[in-house]
Amino acid sequence: MGDVIRAEAKRRGLEPNAKNTGEVMKLLRKEKGESAVAELCLETIANLKAEKVVVDGIRSLAEVEAFRRKATVLLVAVDASPERRFDLLKERGRRDDPLTYEMFVERDRRELGVGIGRAIALADETVSNQHATPGRLAAEIAQVVERWDKHAAA
Amino acid sequence: MGDVIRAEAKRRGLEPNAKNTGEVMKLLRKEKGESAVAELCLETIANLKAEKVVVDGIRSLAEVEAFRRKATVLLVAVDASPERRFDLLKERGRRDDPLTYEMFVERDRRELGVGIGRAIALADETVSNQHATPGRLAAEIAQVVERWDKHAAA
């Protein structure tokens, strides 16, 4: 979902840094409603002609509902403490990641404001990324998806 | 924290059913602020003279902050899907548990309204109770606490 926001920032002639992508996210919601980012994602997904799609970056239940109107959705929350998430962001070092812990807390506040906490609280599955290695996390997610596939087939 | 609310309902001459405990929770917050239930818990805890205490039933970050003013806190989110949580409540069958799925969704909405999603999103640790047996869950929580003890000792 971040890709869609970064593309939209570019389209508006803005640098895709933390401040601008945050602003574009808020603008999109204001202009096109709570599920604006999900709707843009759904356009991209329709072009993929894929049977199964992984969407990363859900921020609200309105977005989840937009996806649920078009497909069967398994909502997975990948959780870690604020400190751990900040460390992971620093490791990743993407252009629009917050640079300081203060900017990071500000981003958290913005995302809690649009309702990410509700989406996490009502997730179908939760996987902790507090102590996992990337390999371990991938294995856990694979297990979650496999269990879901079996359940859907049953 | 539910014990404190049920005791308060009793003190006010109310049956401790789902509707009344929900109302008492809202009343307490209105009368004594967002962290009212935590403050009542802290009074009980002070009488215990215990070194370590497990508190169950956090509903908002204001409550977490009230505990953090008095002690070192490890905030653990134990997560499961709405369907799974409803099944577990039915199994437990406590007097103030919601009787129907509609009442349960209503309770979720009330608790999301006071900010439980934010507390879950910003937890220090997350443990999934989606597929765990009670024994497995207890072992995972013990591991989380042991790791925290080691970290605090280091």
Tab-separated table of C-alpha atoms in Angstrom:
chain	number	residue	atom	x	y	z
A	1	MET	CA	0.000	0.000	0.000
A	2	GLY	CA	3.004	2.274	0.537
A	3	ASP	CA	3.910	1.853	-3.160
A	4	VAL	CA	0.560	3.345	-4.115
A	5	ILE	CA	1.124	6.308	-1.770
A	6	ARG	CA	4.670	6.880	-3.022
A	7	ALA	CA	3.433	6.760	-6.654
A	8	GLU	CA	0.726	9.279	-5.763
A	9	ALA	CA	3.319	11.574	-4.091
A	10	LYS	CA	5.422	11.425	-7.269
A	11	ARG	CA	2.365	12.172	-9.429
A	12	ARG	CA	1.835	15.302	-7.317
A	13	GLY	CA	5.468	16.331	-7.818
A	14	LEU	CA	6.484	15.624	-4.203
A	15	GLU	CA	9.677	13.981	-2.906
A	16	PRO	CA	8.698	10.605	-1.370
A	17	ASN	CA	10.084	11.377	2.102
A	18	ALA	CA	8.443	10.576	5.466
A	19	LYS	CA	6.699	13.938	5.789
A	20	ASN	CA	5.290	13.984	2.255
A	21	THR	CA	4.028	10.390	2.162
A	22	GLY	CA	2.316	11.029	5.502
A	23	GLU	CA	0.667	14.134	4.051
A	24	VAL	CA	-0.355	12.352	0.832
A	25	MET	CA	-1.930	9.540	2.889
A	26	LYS	CA	-4.018	12.095	4.779
A	27	LEU	CA	-4.907	14.029	1.591
A	28	LEU	CA	-6.027	10.888	-0.264
A	29	ARG	CA	-8.319	9.948	2.632
A	30	LYS	CA	-9.714	13.456	2.788
A	31	GLU	CA	-10.375	13.577	-0.969
A	32	LYS	CA	-11.582	10.010	-1.582
A	33	GLY	CA	-12.596	8.655	1.823
A	34	GLU	CA	-11.144	6.325	4.446
A	35	SER	CA	-10.497	3.478	2.026
A	36	ALA	CA	-8.818	5.604	-0.698
A	37	VAL	CA	-5.464	3.827	-0.532
A	38	ALA	CA	-7.134	0.404	-0.649
A	39	GLU	CA	-9.161	1.453	-3.708
A	40	LEU	CA	-5.978	2.487	-5.525
A	41	CYS	CA	-4.398	-0.857	-4.552
A	42	LEU	CA	-7.433	-2.723	-5.881
A	43	GLU	CA	-6.912	-1.083	-9.294
A	44	THR	CA	-3.319	-2.345	-9.379
A	45	ILE	CA	-4.390	-5.795	-8.187
A	46	ALA	CA	-7.093	-6.070	-10.882
A	47	ASN	CA	-4.355	-5.686	-13.526
A	48	LEU	CA	-2.326	-8.537	-12.005
A	49	LYS	CA	-4.924	-11.209	-12.849
A	50	ALA	CA	-3.550	-13.117	-9.826
A	51	GLU	CA	-5.526	-15.664	-7.840
A	52	LYS	CA	-3.846	-14.819	-4.530
A	53	VAL	CA	-2.333	-11.512	-3.517
A	54	VAL	CA	-0.436	-10.345	-0.429
A	55	VAL	CA	-1.164	-6.759	0.568
A	56	ASP	CA	1.157	-5.099	3.052
A	57	GLY	CA	0.485	-1.838	4.879
A	58	ILE	CA	-3.149	-1.907	6.056
A	59	ARG	CA	-3.868	1.109	8.274
A	60	SER	CA	-7.591	0.924	9.060
A	61	LEU	CA	-10.680	-1.284	9.140
A	62	ALA	CA	-12.189	0.797	6.316
A	63	GLU	CA	-9.372	-0.478	4.106
A	64	VAL	CA	-9.963	-4.068	5.224
A	65	GLU	CA	-13.645	-3.706	4.359
A	66	ALA	CA	-12.763	-2.367	0.887
A	67	PHE	CA	-10.694	-5.498	0.219
A	68	ARG	CA	-13.405	-7.740	1.716
A	69	ARG	CA	-15.926	-6.335	-0.772
A	70	LYS	CA	-13.754	-7.734	-3.600
A	71	ALA	CA	-12.174	-10.892	-2.183
A	72	THR	CA	-11.851	-13.330	0.707
A	73	VAL	CA	-9.393	-11.731	3.115
A	74	LEU	CA	-7.193	-13.139	5.869
A	75	LEU	CA	-6.115	-10.189	8.007
A	76	VAL	CA	-2.717	-10.883	9.612
A	77	ALA	CA	-1.203	-8.514	12.180
A	78	VAL	CA	2.589	-8.661	12.351
A	79	ASP	CA	3.375	-7.081	15.684
A	80	ALA	CA	6.447	-5.777	17.473
A	81	SER	CA	7.162	-3.185	20.160
A	82	PRO	CA	7.758	0.440	19.115
A	83	GLU	CA	11.495	0.116	19.942
A	84	ARG	CA	11.851	-3.007	17.816
A	85	ARG	CA	9.924	-1.462	14.912
A	86	PHE	CA	12.155	1.611	15.012
A	87	ASP	CA	15.280	-0.601	14.943
A	88	LEU	CA	13.889	-2.529	11.949
A	89	LEU	CA	13.124	0.724	10.100
A	90	LYS	CA	16.654	2.009	10.709
A	91	GLU	CA	18.013	-1.272	9.360
A	92	ARG	CA	15.836	-0.951	6.269
A	93	GLY	CA	16.630	2.726	5.722
A	94	ARG	CA	14.049	3.442	3.035
A	95	ARG	CA	13.835	7.017	1.827
A	96	ASP	CA	10.470	7.721	3.462
A	97	ASP	CA	11.257	6.051	6.806
A	98	PRO	CA	11.295	8.341	9.859
A	99	LEU	CA	14.825	9.508	10.669
A	100	THR	CA	14.493	10.075	14.422
A	101	TYR	CA	12.563	8.345	17.201
A	102	GLU	CA	10.479	11.501	17.582
A	103	MET	CA	9.467	11.355	13.898
A	104	PHE	CA	8.703	7.668	14.357
A	105	VAL	CA	6.437	8.311	17.373
A	106	GLU	CA	4.747	11.047	15.330
A	107	ARG	CA	4.131	8.550	12.502
A	108	ASP	CA	2.715	6.026	15.002
A	109	ARG	CA	0.373	8.706	16.335
A	110	ARG	CA	-0.803	9.532	12.796
A	111	GLU	CA	-1.386	5.858	11.985
A	112	LEU	CA	-3.202	5.209	15.268
A	113	GLY	CA	-5.302	8.254	14.372
A	114	VAL	CA	-6.550	6.629	11.169
A	115	GLY	CA	-7.336	3.437	13.111
A	116	ILE	CA	-4.457	0.971	12.713
A	117	GLY	CA	-5.006	-0.174	16.329
A	118	ARG	CA	-8.528	-1.344	15.502
A	119	ALA	CA	-7.283	-3.314	12.502
A	120	ILE	CA	-4.608	-4.969	14.663
A	121	ALA	CA	-7.105	-5.705	17.453
A	122	LEU	CA	-9.567	-7.354	15.053
A	123	ALA	CA	-7.024	-9.272	12.941
A	124	ASP	CA	-7.729	-12.907	12.049
A	125	GLU	CA	-4.173	-13.902	12.913
A	126	THR	CA	-1.331	-12.307	14.845
A	127	VAL	CA	2.342	-13.102	14.407
A	128	SER	CA	4.982	-11.609	16.667
A	129	ASN	CA	8.061	-10.097	15.039
A	130	GLN	CA	9.548	-9.142	18.384
A	131	HIS	CA	12.316	-11.762	18.467
A	132	ALA	CA	11.947	-13.575	15.125
A	133	THR	CA	14.624	-13.804	12.455
A	134	PRO	CA	13.405	-13.090	8.902
A	135	GLY	CA	13.483	-16.851	8.180
A	136	ARG	CA	11.484	-17.718	11.284
A	137	LEU	CA	8.929	-15.015	10.540
A	138	ALA	CA	8.540	-16.231	6.940
A	139	ALA	CA	7.996	-19.792	8.216
A	140	GLU	CA	5.324	-18.626	10.669
A	141	ILE	CA	3.512	-16.640	7.999
A	142	ALA	CA	3.685	-19.629	5.647
A	143	GLN	CA	2.106	-21.776	8.368
A	144	VAL	CA	-0.684	-19.238	8.883
A	145	VAL	CA	-1.434	-19.152	5.149
A	146	GLU	CA	-1.273	-22.937	4.817
A	147	ARG	CA	-3.722	-23.371	7.695
A	148	TRP	CA	-6.031	-20.825	6.071
A	149	ASP	CA	-5.825	-22.602	2.698
A	150	LYS	CA	-6.777	-25.914	4.339
A	151	HIS	CA	-9.638	-24.222	6.183
A	152	ALA	CA	-10.908	-22.611	2.958
A	153	ALA	CA	-10.675	-25.947	1.122
A	154	ALA	CA	-12.574	-27.778	3.879
B	1	MET	CA	-9.102	-5.265	36.203
B	2	GLY	CA	-12.511	-6.835	35.645
B	3	ASP	CA	-12.596	-7.810	39.358
B	4	VAL	CA	-12.334	-4.137	40.284
B	5	ILE	CA	-15.192	-3.250	37.920
B	6	ARG	CA	-17.386	-6.104	39.196
B	7	ALA	CA	-16.713	-5.042	42.811
B	8	GLU	CA	-17.654	-1.474	41.898
B	9	ALA	CA	-20.883	-2.679	40.222
B	10	LYS	CA	-21.742	-4.580	43.415
B	11	ARG	CA	-20.959	-1.522	45.569
B	12	ARG	CA	-23.464	0.421	43.434
B	13	GLY	CA	-26.088	-2.293	43.931
B	14	LEU	CA	-25.938	-3.558	40.331
B	15	GLU	CA	-26.000	-7.158	39.061
B	16	PRO	CA	-22.555	-7.890	37.553
B	17	ASN	CA	-23.869	-8.784	34.075
B	18	ALA	CA	-22.365	-7.757	30.702
B	19	LYS	CA	-24.499	-4.634	30.343
B	20	ASN	CA	-23.902	-3.328	33.875
B	21	THR	CA	-20.144	-3.932	33.981
B	22	GLY	CA	-19.881	-2.135	30.634
B	23	GLU	CA	-21.849	0.796	32.043
B	24	VAL	CA	-19.815	0.877	35.267
B	25	MET	CA	-16.589	0.927	33.221
B	26	LYS	CA	-17.845	3.950	31.295
B	27	LEU	CA	-19.139	5.680	34.472
B	28	LEU	CA	-15.853	5.190	36.347
B	29	ARG	CA	-13.940	6.738	33.445
B	30	LYS	CA	-16.339	9.640	33.261
B	31	GLU	CA	-16.144	10.300	37.014
B	32	LYS	CA	-12.442	9.694	37.641
B	33	GLY	CA	-10.764	9.910	34.231
B	34	GLU	CA	-9.387	7.514	31.636
B	35	SER	CA	-7.191	5.624	34.099
B	36	ALA	CA	-9.878	5.168	36.813
B	37	VAL	CA	-9.891	1.357	36.669
B	38	ALA	CA	-6.093	1.216	36.805
B	39	GLU	CA	-6.062	3.525	39.840
B	40	LEU	CA	-8.501	1.227	41.676
B	41	CYS	CA	-6.289	-1.749	40.752
B	42	LEU	CA	-3.208	0.049	42.056
B	43	GLU	CA	-4.917	0.397	45.468
B	44	THR	CA	-5.498	-3.373	45.574
B	45	ILE	CA	-1.940	-4.055	44.407
B	46	ALA	CA	-0.449	-1.786	47.089
B	47	ASN	CA	-2.082	-3.995	49.739
B	48	LEU	CA	-0.524	-7.143	48.264
B	49	LYS	CA	3.068	-6.105	49.074
B	50	ALA	CA	4.107	-8.229	46.105
B	51	GLU	CA	7.291	-7.696	44.112
B	52	LYS	CA	5.767	-8.820	40.819
B	53	VAL	CA	2.145	-8.610	39.766
B	54	VAL	CA	0.223	-9.773	36.698
B	55	VAL	CA	-2.597	-7.435	35.673
B	56	ASP	CA	-5.147	-8.719	33.181
B	57	GLY	CA	-7.681	-6.596	31.323
B	58	ILE	CA	-5.906	-3.420	30.127
B	59	ARG	CA	-8.216	-1.393	27.889
B	60	SER	CA	-6.286	1.797	27.084
B	61	LEU	CA	-2.887	3.475	27.001
B	62	ALA	CA	-4.014	5.814	29.805
B	63	GLU	CA	-4.237	2.735	32.048
B	64	VAL	CA	-0.782	1.547	30.944
B	65	GLU	CA	0.625	4.985	31.790
B	66	ALA	CA	-0.982	4.869	35.259
B	67	PHE	CA	0.797	1.565	35.968
B	68	ARG	CA	4.071	2.889	34.464
B	69	ARG	CA	4.011	5.794	36.931
B	70	LYS	CA	4.203	3.251	39.790
B	71	ALA	CA	6.232	0.344	38.399
B	72	THR	CA	8.231	-1.113	35.542
B	73	VAL	CA	5.689	-2.545	33.133
B	74	LEU	CA	5.888	-5.175	30.386
B	75	LEU	CA	2.796	-4.746	28.238
B	76	VAL	CA	1.810	-8.084	26.665
B	77	ALA	CA	-0.980	-8.327	24.065
B	78	VAL	CA	-2.651	-11.735	23.921
B	79	ASP	CA	-4.402	-11.716	20.569
B	80	ALA	CA	-6.986	-13.822	18.797
B	81	SER	CA	-9.595	-13.243	16.085
B	82	PRO	CA	-13.073	-12.044	17.107
B	83	GLU	CA	-14.546	-15.512	16.287
B	84	ARG	CA	-11.972	-17.274	18.449
B	85	ARG	CA	-12.441	-14.821	21.322
B	86	PHE	CA	-16.187	-15.328	21.222
B	87	ASP	CA	-15.722	-19.132	21.322
B	88	LEU	CA	-13.391	-18.785	24.320
B	89	LEU	CA	-15.899	-16.557	26.142
B	90	LYS	CA	-18.681	-19.063	25.546
B	91	GLU	CA	-16.445	-21.808	26.923
B	92	ARG	CA	-15.704	-19.716	30.018
B	93	GLY	CA	-19.315	-18.666	30.529
B	94	ARG	CA	-18.742	-16.036	33.195
B	95	ARG	CA	-21.807	-14.152	34.369
B	96	ASP	CA	-20.824	-10.856	32.743
B	97	ASP	CA	-19.724	-12.371	29.399
B	98	PRO	CA	-21.742	-11.344	26.337
B	99	LEU	CA	-24.434	-13.902	25.538
B	100	THR	CA	-24.762	-13.380	21.768
B	101	TYR	CA	-22.324	-12.540	18.984
B	102	GLU	CA	-24.114	-9.184	18.564
B	103	MET	CA	-23.505	-8.341	22.247
B	104	PHE	CA	-19.907	-9.424	21.806
B	105	VAL	CA	-19.396	-7.142	18.780
B	106	GLU	CA	-21.003	-4.336	20.787
B	107	ARG	CA	-18.534	-4.964	23.635
B	108	ASP	CA	-15.626	-4.921	21.154
B	109	ARG	CA	-16.860	-1.602	19.787
B	110	ARG	CA	-17.057	-0.136	23.315
B	111	GLU	CA	-13.560	-1.357	24.155
B	112	LEU	CA	-12.111	-0.103	20.850
B	113	GLY	CA	-13.795	3.208	21.711
B	114	VAL	CA	-11.797	3.569	24.927
B	115	GLY	CA	-8.605	2.740	23.014
B	116	ILE	CA	-7.797	-0.969	23.438
B	117	GLY	CA	-6.512	-1.052	19.837
B	118	ARG	CA	-3.832	1.504	20.663
B	119	ALA	CA	-2.690	-0.505	23.689
B	120	ILE	CA	-2.478	-3.663	21.543
B	121	ALA	CA	-0.646	-1.827	18.741
B	122	LEU	CA	1.962	-0.422	21.146
B	123	ALA	CA	2.437	-3.555	23.292
B	124	ASP	CA	5.972	-4.645	24.210
B	125	GLU	CA	5.174	-8.259	23.365
B	126	THR	CA	2.443	-10.027	21.432
B	127	VAL	CA	1.400	-13.628	21.908
B	128	SER	CA	-1.159	-15.271	19.642
B	129	ASN	CA	-3.955	-17.249	21.282
B	130	GLN	CA	-5.484	-18.151	17.919
B	131	HIS	CA	-4.468	-21.824	17.879
B	132	ALA	CA	-2.724	-22.324	21.240
B	133	THR	CA	-3.786	-24.769	23.917
B	134	PRO	CA	-3.854	-23.327	27.470
B	135	GLY	CA	-0.580	-25.159	28.209
B	136	ARG	CA	1.149	-23.851	25.108
B	137	LEU	CA	-0.035	-20.301	25.811
B	138	ALA	CA	1.206	-20.503	29.409
B	139	ALA	CA	4.600	-21.708	28.171
B	140	GLU	CA	4.846	-18.836	25.691
B	141	ILE	CA	3.947	-16.270	28.332
B	142	ALA	CA	6.492	-17.817	30.732
B	143	GLN	CA	9.135	-17.464	28.004
B	144	VAL	CA	8.219	-13.806	27.453
B	145	VAL	CA	8.477	-13.077	31.186
B	146	GLU	CA	11.742	-15.004	31.560
B	147	ARG	CA	13.293	-13.066	28.674
B	148	TRP	CA	12.138	-9.827	30.253
B	149	ASP	CA	13.594	-10.804	33.649
B	150	LYS	CA	16.950	-11.545	32.026
B	151	HIS	CA	16.838	-8.260	30.159
B	152	ALA	CA	15.997	-6.358	33.382
B	153	ALA	CA	18.822	-8.126	35.226
B	154	ALA	CA	21.349	-7.360	32.456
